[in-house]
CSV table of C-alpha atoms in Angstrom, one decimal:
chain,number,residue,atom,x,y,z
A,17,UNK,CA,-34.3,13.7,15.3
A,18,UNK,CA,-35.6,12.9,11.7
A,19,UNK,CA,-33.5,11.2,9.1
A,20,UNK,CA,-34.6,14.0,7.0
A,21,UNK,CA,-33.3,16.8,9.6
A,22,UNK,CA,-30.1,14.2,10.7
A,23,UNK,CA,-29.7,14.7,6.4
A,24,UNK,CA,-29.9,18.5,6.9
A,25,UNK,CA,-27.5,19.1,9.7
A,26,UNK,CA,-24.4,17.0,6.9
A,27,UNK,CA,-25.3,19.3,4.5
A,28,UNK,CA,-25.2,22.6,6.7
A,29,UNK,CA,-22.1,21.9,8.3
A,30,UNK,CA,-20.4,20.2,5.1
A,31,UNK,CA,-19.1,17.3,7.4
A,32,UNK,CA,-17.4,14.1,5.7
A,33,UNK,CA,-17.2,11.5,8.0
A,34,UNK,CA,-19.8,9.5,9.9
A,35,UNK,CA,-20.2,6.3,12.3
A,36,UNK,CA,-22.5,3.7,11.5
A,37,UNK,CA,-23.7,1.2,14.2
A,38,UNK,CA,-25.2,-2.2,13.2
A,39,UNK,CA,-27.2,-4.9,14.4
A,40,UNK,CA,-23.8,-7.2,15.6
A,41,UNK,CA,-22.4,-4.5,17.4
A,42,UNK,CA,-22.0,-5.8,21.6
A,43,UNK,CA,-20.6,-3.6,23.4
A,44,UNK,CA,-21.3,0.4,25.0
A,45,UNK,CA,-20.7,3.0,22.0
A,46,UNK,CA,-19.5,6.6,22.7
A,47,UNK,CA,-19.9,8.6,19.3
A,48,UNK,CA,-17.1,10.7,18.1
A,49,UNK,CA,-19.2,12.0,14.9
A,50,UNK,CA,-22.4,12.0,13.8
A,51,UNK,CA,-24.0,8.6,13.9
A,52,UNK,CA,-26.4,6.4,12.4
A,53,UNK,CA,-27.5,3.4,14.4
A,54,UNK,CA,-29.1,0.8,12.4
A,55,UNK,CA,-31.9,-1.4,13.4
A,56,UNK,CA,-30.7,-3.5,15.9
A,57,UNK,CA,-27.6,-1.5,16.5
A,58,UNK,CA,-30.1,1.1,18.4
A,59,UNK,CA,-29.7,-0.2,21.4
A,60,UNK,CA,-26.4,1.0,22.0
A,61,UNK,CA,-27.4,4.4,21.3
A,62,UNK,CA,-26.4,6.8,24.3
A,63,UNK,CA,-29.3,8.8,25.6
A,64,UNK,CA,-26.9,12.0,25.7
A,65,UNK,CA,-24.5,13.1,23.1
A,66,UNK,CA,-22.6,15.9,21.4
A,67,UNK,CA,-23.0,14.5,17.9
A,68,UNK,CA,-26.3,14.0,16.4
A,69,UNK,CA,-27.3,10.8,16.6
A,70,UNK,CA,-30.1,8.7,15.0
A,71,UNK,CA,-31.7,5.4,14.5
A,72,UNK,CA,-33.2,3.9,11.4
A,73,UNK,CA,-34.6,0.5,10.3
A,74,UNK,CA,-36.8,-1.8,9.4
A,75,UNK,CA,-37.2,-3.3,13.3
A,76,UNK,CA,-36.7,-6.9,12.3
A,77,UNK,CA,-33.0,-7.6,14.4
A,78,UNK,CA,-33.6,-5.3,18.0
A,79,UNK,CA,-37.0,-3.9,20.2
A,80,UNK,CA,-35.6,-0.7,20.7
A,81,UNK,CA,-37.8,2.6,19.7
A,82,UNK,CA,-36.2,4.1,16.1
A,83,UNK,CA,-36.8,7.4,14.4
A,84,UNK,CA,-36.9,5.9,10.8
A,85,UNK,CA,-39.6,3.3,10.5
A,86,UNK,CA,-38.7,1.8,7.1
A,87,UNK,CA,-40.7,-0.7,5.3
A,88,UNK,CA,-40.5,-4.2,6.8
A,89,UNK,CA,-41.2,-5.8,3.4
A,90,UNK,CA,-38.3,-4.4,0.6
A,91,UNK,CA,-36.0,-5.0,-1.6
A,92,UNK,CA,-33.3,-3.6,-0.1
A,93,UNK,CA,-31.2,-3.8,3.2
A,94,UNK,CA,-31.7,-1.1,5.8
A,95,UNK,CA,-27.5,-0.2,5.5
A,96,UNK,CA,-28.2,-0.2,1.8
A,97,UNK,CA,-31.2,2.9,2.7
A,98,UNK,CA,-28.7,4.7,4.5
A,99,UNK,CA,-26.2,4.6,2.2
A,100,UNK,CA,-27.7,5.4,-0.9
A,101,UNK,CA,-29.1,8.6,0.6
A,102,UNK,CA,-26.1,9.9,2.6
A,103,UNK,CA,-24.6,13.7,0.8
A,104,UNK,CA,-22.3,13.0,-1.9
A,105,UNK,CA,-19.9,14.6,0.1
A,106,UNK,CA,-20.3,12.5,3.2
A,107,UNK,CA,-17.1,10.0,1.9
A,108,UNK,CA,-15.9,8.4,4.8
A,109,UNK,CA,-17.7,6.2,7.1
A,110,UNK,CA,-16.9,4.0,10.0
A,111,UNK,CA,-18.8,0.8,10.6
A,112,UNK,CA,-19.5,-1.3,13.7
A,113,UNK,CA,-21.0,-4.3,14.0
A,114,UNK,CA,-22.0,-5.4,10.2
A,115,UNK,CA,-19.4,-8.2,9.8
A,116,UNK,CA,-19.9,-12.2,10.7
A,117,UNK,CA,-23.8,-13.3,11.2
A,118,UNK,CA,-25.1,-14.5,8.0
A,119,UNK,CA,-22.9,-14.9,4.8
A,120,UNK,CA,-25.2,-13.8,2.8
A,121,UNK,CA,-26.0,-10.9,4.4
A,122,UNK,CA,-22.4,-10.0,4.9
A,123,UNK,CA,-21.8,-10.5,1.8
A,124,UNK,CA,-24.7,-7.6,0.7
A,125,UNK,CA,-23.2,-5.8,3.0
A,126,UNK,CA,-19.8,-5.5,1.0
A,127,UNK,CA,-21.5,-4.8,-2.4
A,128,UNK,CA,-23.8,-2.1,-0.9
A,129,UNK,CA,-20.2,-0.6,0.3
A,130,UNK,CA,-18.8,-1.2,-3.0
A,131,UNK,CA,-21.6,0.7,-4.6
A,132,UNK,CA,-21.1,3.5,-1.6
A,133,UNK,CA,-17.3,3.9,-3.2
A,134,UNK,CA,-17.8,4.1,-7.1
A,135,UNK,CA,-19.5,7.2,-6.4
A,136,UNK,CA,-17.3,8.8,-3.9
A,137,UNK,CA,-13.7,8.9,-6.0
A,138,UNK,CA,-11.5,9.4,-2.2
A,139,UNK,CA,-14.2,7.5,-0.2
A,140,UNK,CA,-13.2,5.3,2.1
A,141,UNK,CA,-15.1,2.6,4.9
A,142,UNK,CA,-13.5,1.3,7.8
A,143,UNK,CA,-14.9,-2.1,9.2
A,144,UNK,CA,-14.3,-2.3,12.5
A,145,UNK,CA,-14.3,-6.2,14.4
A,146,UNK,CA,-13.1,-6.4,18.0
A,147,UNK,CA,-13.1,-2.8,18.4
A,148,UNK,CA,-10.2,-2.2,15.6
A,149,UNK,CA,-10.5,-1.7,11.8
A,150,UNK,CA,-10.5,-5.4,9.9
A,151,UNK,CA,-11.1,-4.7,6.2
A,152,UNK,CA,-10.8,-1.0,4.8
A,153,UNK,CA,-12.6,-0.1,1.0
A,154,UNK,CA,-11.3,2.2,-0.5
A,155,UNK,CA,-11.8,3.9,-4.1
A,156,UNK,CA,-8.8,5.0,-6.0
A,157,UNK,CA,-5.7,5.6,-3.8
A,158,UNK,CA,-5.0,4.3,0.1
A,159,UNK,CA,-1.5,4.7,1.3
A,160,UNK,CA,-1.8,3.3,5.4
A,161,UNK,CA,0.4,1.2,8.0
A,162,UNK,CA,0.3,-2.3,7.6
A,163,UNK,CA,2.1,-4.4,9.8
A,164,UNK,CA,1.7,-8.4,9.2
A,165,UNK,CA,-0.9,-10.6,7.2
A,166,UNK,CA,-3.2,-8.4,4.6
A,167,UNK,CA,-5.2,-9.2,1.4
A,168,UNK,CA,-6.5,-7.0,-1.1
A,169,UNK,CA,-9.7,-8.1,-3.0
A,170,UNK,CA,-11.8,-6.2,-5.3
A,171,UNK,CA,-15.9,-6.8,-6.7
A,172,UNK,CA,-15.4,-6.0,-10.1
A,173,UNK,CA,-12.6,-6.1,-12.6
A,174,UNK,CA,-9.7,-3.6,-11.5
A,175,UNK,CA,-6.2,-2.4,-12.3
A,176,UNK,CA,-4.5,-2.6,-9.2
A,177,UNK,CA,-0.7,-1.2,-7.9
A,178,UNK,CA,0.6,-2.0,-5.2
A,179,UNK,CA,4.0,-0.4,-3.7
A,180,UNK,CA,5.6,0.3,-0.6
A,181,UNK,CA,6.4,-1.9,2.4
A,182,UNK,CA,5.0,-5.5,1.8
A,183,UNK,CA,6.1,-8.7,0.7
A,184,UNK,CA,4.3,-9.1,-2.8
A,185,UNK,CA,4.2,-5.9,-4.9
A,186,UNK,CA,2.8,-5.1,-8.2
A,187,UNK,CA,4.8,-2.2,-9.5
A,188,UNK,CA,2.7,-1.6,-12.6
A,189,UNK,CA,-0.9,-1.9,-12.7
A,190,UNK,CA,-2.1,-5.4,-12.9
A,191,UNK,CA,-5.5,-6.6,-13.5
A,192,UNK,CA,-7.4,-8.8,-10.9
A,193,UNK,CA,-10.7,-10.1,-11.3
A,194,UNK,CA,-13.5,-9.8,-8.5
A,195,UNK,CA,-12.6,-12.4,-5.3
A,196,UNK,CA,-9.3,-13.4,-7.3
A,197,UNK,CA,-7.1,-14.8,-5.2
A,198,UNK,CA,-4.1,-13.2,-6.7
A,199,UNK,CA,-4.3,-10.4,-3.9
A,200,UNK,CA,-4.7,-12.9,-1.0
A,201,UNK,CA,-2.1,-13.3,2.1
A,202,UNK,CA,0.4,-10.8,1.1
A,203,UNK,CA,2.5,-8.9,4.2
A,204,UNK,CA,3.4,-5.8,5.5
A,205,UNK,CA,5.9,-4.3,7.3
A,206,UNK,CA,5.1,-0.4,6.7
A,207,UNK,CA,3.7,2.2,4.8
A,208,UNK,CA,1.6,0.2,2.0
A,209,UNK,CA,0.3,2.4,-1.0
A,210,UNK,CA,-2.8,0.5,-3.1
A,211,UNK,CA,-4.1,2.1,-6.3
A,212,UNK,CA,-7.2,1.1,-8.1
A,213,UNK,CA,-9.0,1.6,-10.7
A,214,UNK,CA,-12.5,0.7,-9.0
A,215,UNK,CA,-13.0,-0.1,-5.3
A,216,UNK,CA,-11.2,-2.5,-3.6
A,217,UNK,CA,-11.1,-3.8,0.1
A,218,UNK,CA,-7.7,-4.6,2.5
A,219,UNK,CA,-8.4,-7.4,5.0
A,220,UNK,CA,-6.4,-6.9,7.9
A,221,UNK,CA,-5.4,-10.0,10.1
């Protein structure tokens, strides 16, 4: 398949929600959606599915064959491609295997996510370590079960709410700056409802 035909089949069928696999992913992966496995992600790609499935990159982190050759020398990361040219109404993504390696990189990886959300106002990313979600983005409103150690931290300046079952709430809108740690180490025992002006991300422990 052809990123350009994987492109056509979300916009046909209208679908929302899609898997991403990345170069740290280790282990078997059995789609449940559509998927995109990235560079060195590819070779965890099944060679039957019933979900369309394709590989893109740049070929620099795995040796396995991909369908979308992208430039080896660029300016941009080969998640950040793949994001920036997903349907606008493709709003929910899960991702495996793009957290711990490099800092840096990691790092990227969050602003390229945080760029996904500003333009998707009920997008949402799950990050998924050890086979379970770790940090979930979110843009505007996420109201989930949180049971123990959490922190909320957001990329750029936000008013942020924050009601429901955990330890330290902000009942009106309170303004925390990008990596503050104001929104660090908090607790839940419950339903926990976070409102934001801009994207934010929950760190699960």
């Amino acid at each position: 398949m052809t990123w350009s035909a994987f492109l056509d089949h979300l916009n046909r069928t209208s679908l929302t929600a899609i898997s991403l696999v990345g170069p740290l992913y280790d282990a078997e992966f059995t789609p449940a959606e559509p998927t995109v496995f990235i560079d060195g992600g590819s070779r965890f790609r099944p060679l039957q599915s019933d979900f369309p499935l394709i590989s893109v990159g740049d070929g620099d982190s795995g040796s396995a064959v991909l369908d979308e050759i992208l430039p080896s020398e660029k300016d941009y990361s080969d998640l950040a491609f793949v994001l920036r040219n997903l349907p606008a109404h493709v709003a929910r993504l899960s991702l495996h295997g793009f957290s711990g390696g490099r800092l840096d990189h990691e790092l990227a990886n969050f602003g390229e996510l945080h760029a996904f959300l500003l333009k998707r106002g009920n997008g949402q990313t799950h990050l998924f370590a050890g086979g379970r979600p770790s940090v979930v983005g979110f843009n505007s409103r996420l109201e989930m079960n949180i049971q123990g150690i959490f922190s909320l931290l957001v990329l750029e300046p936000a008013e942020v709410r924050l009601t429901g079952d955990c330890k330290y709430k902000l009942t009106e809108p309170y303004k925390i700056f990008p990596c503050s740690s104001h929104g660090i180490s908090n607790s839940g025992f419950g339903r926990v409802l976070a409102e934001t002006s801009n994207p934010a991300f929950i760190f699960l422990s």
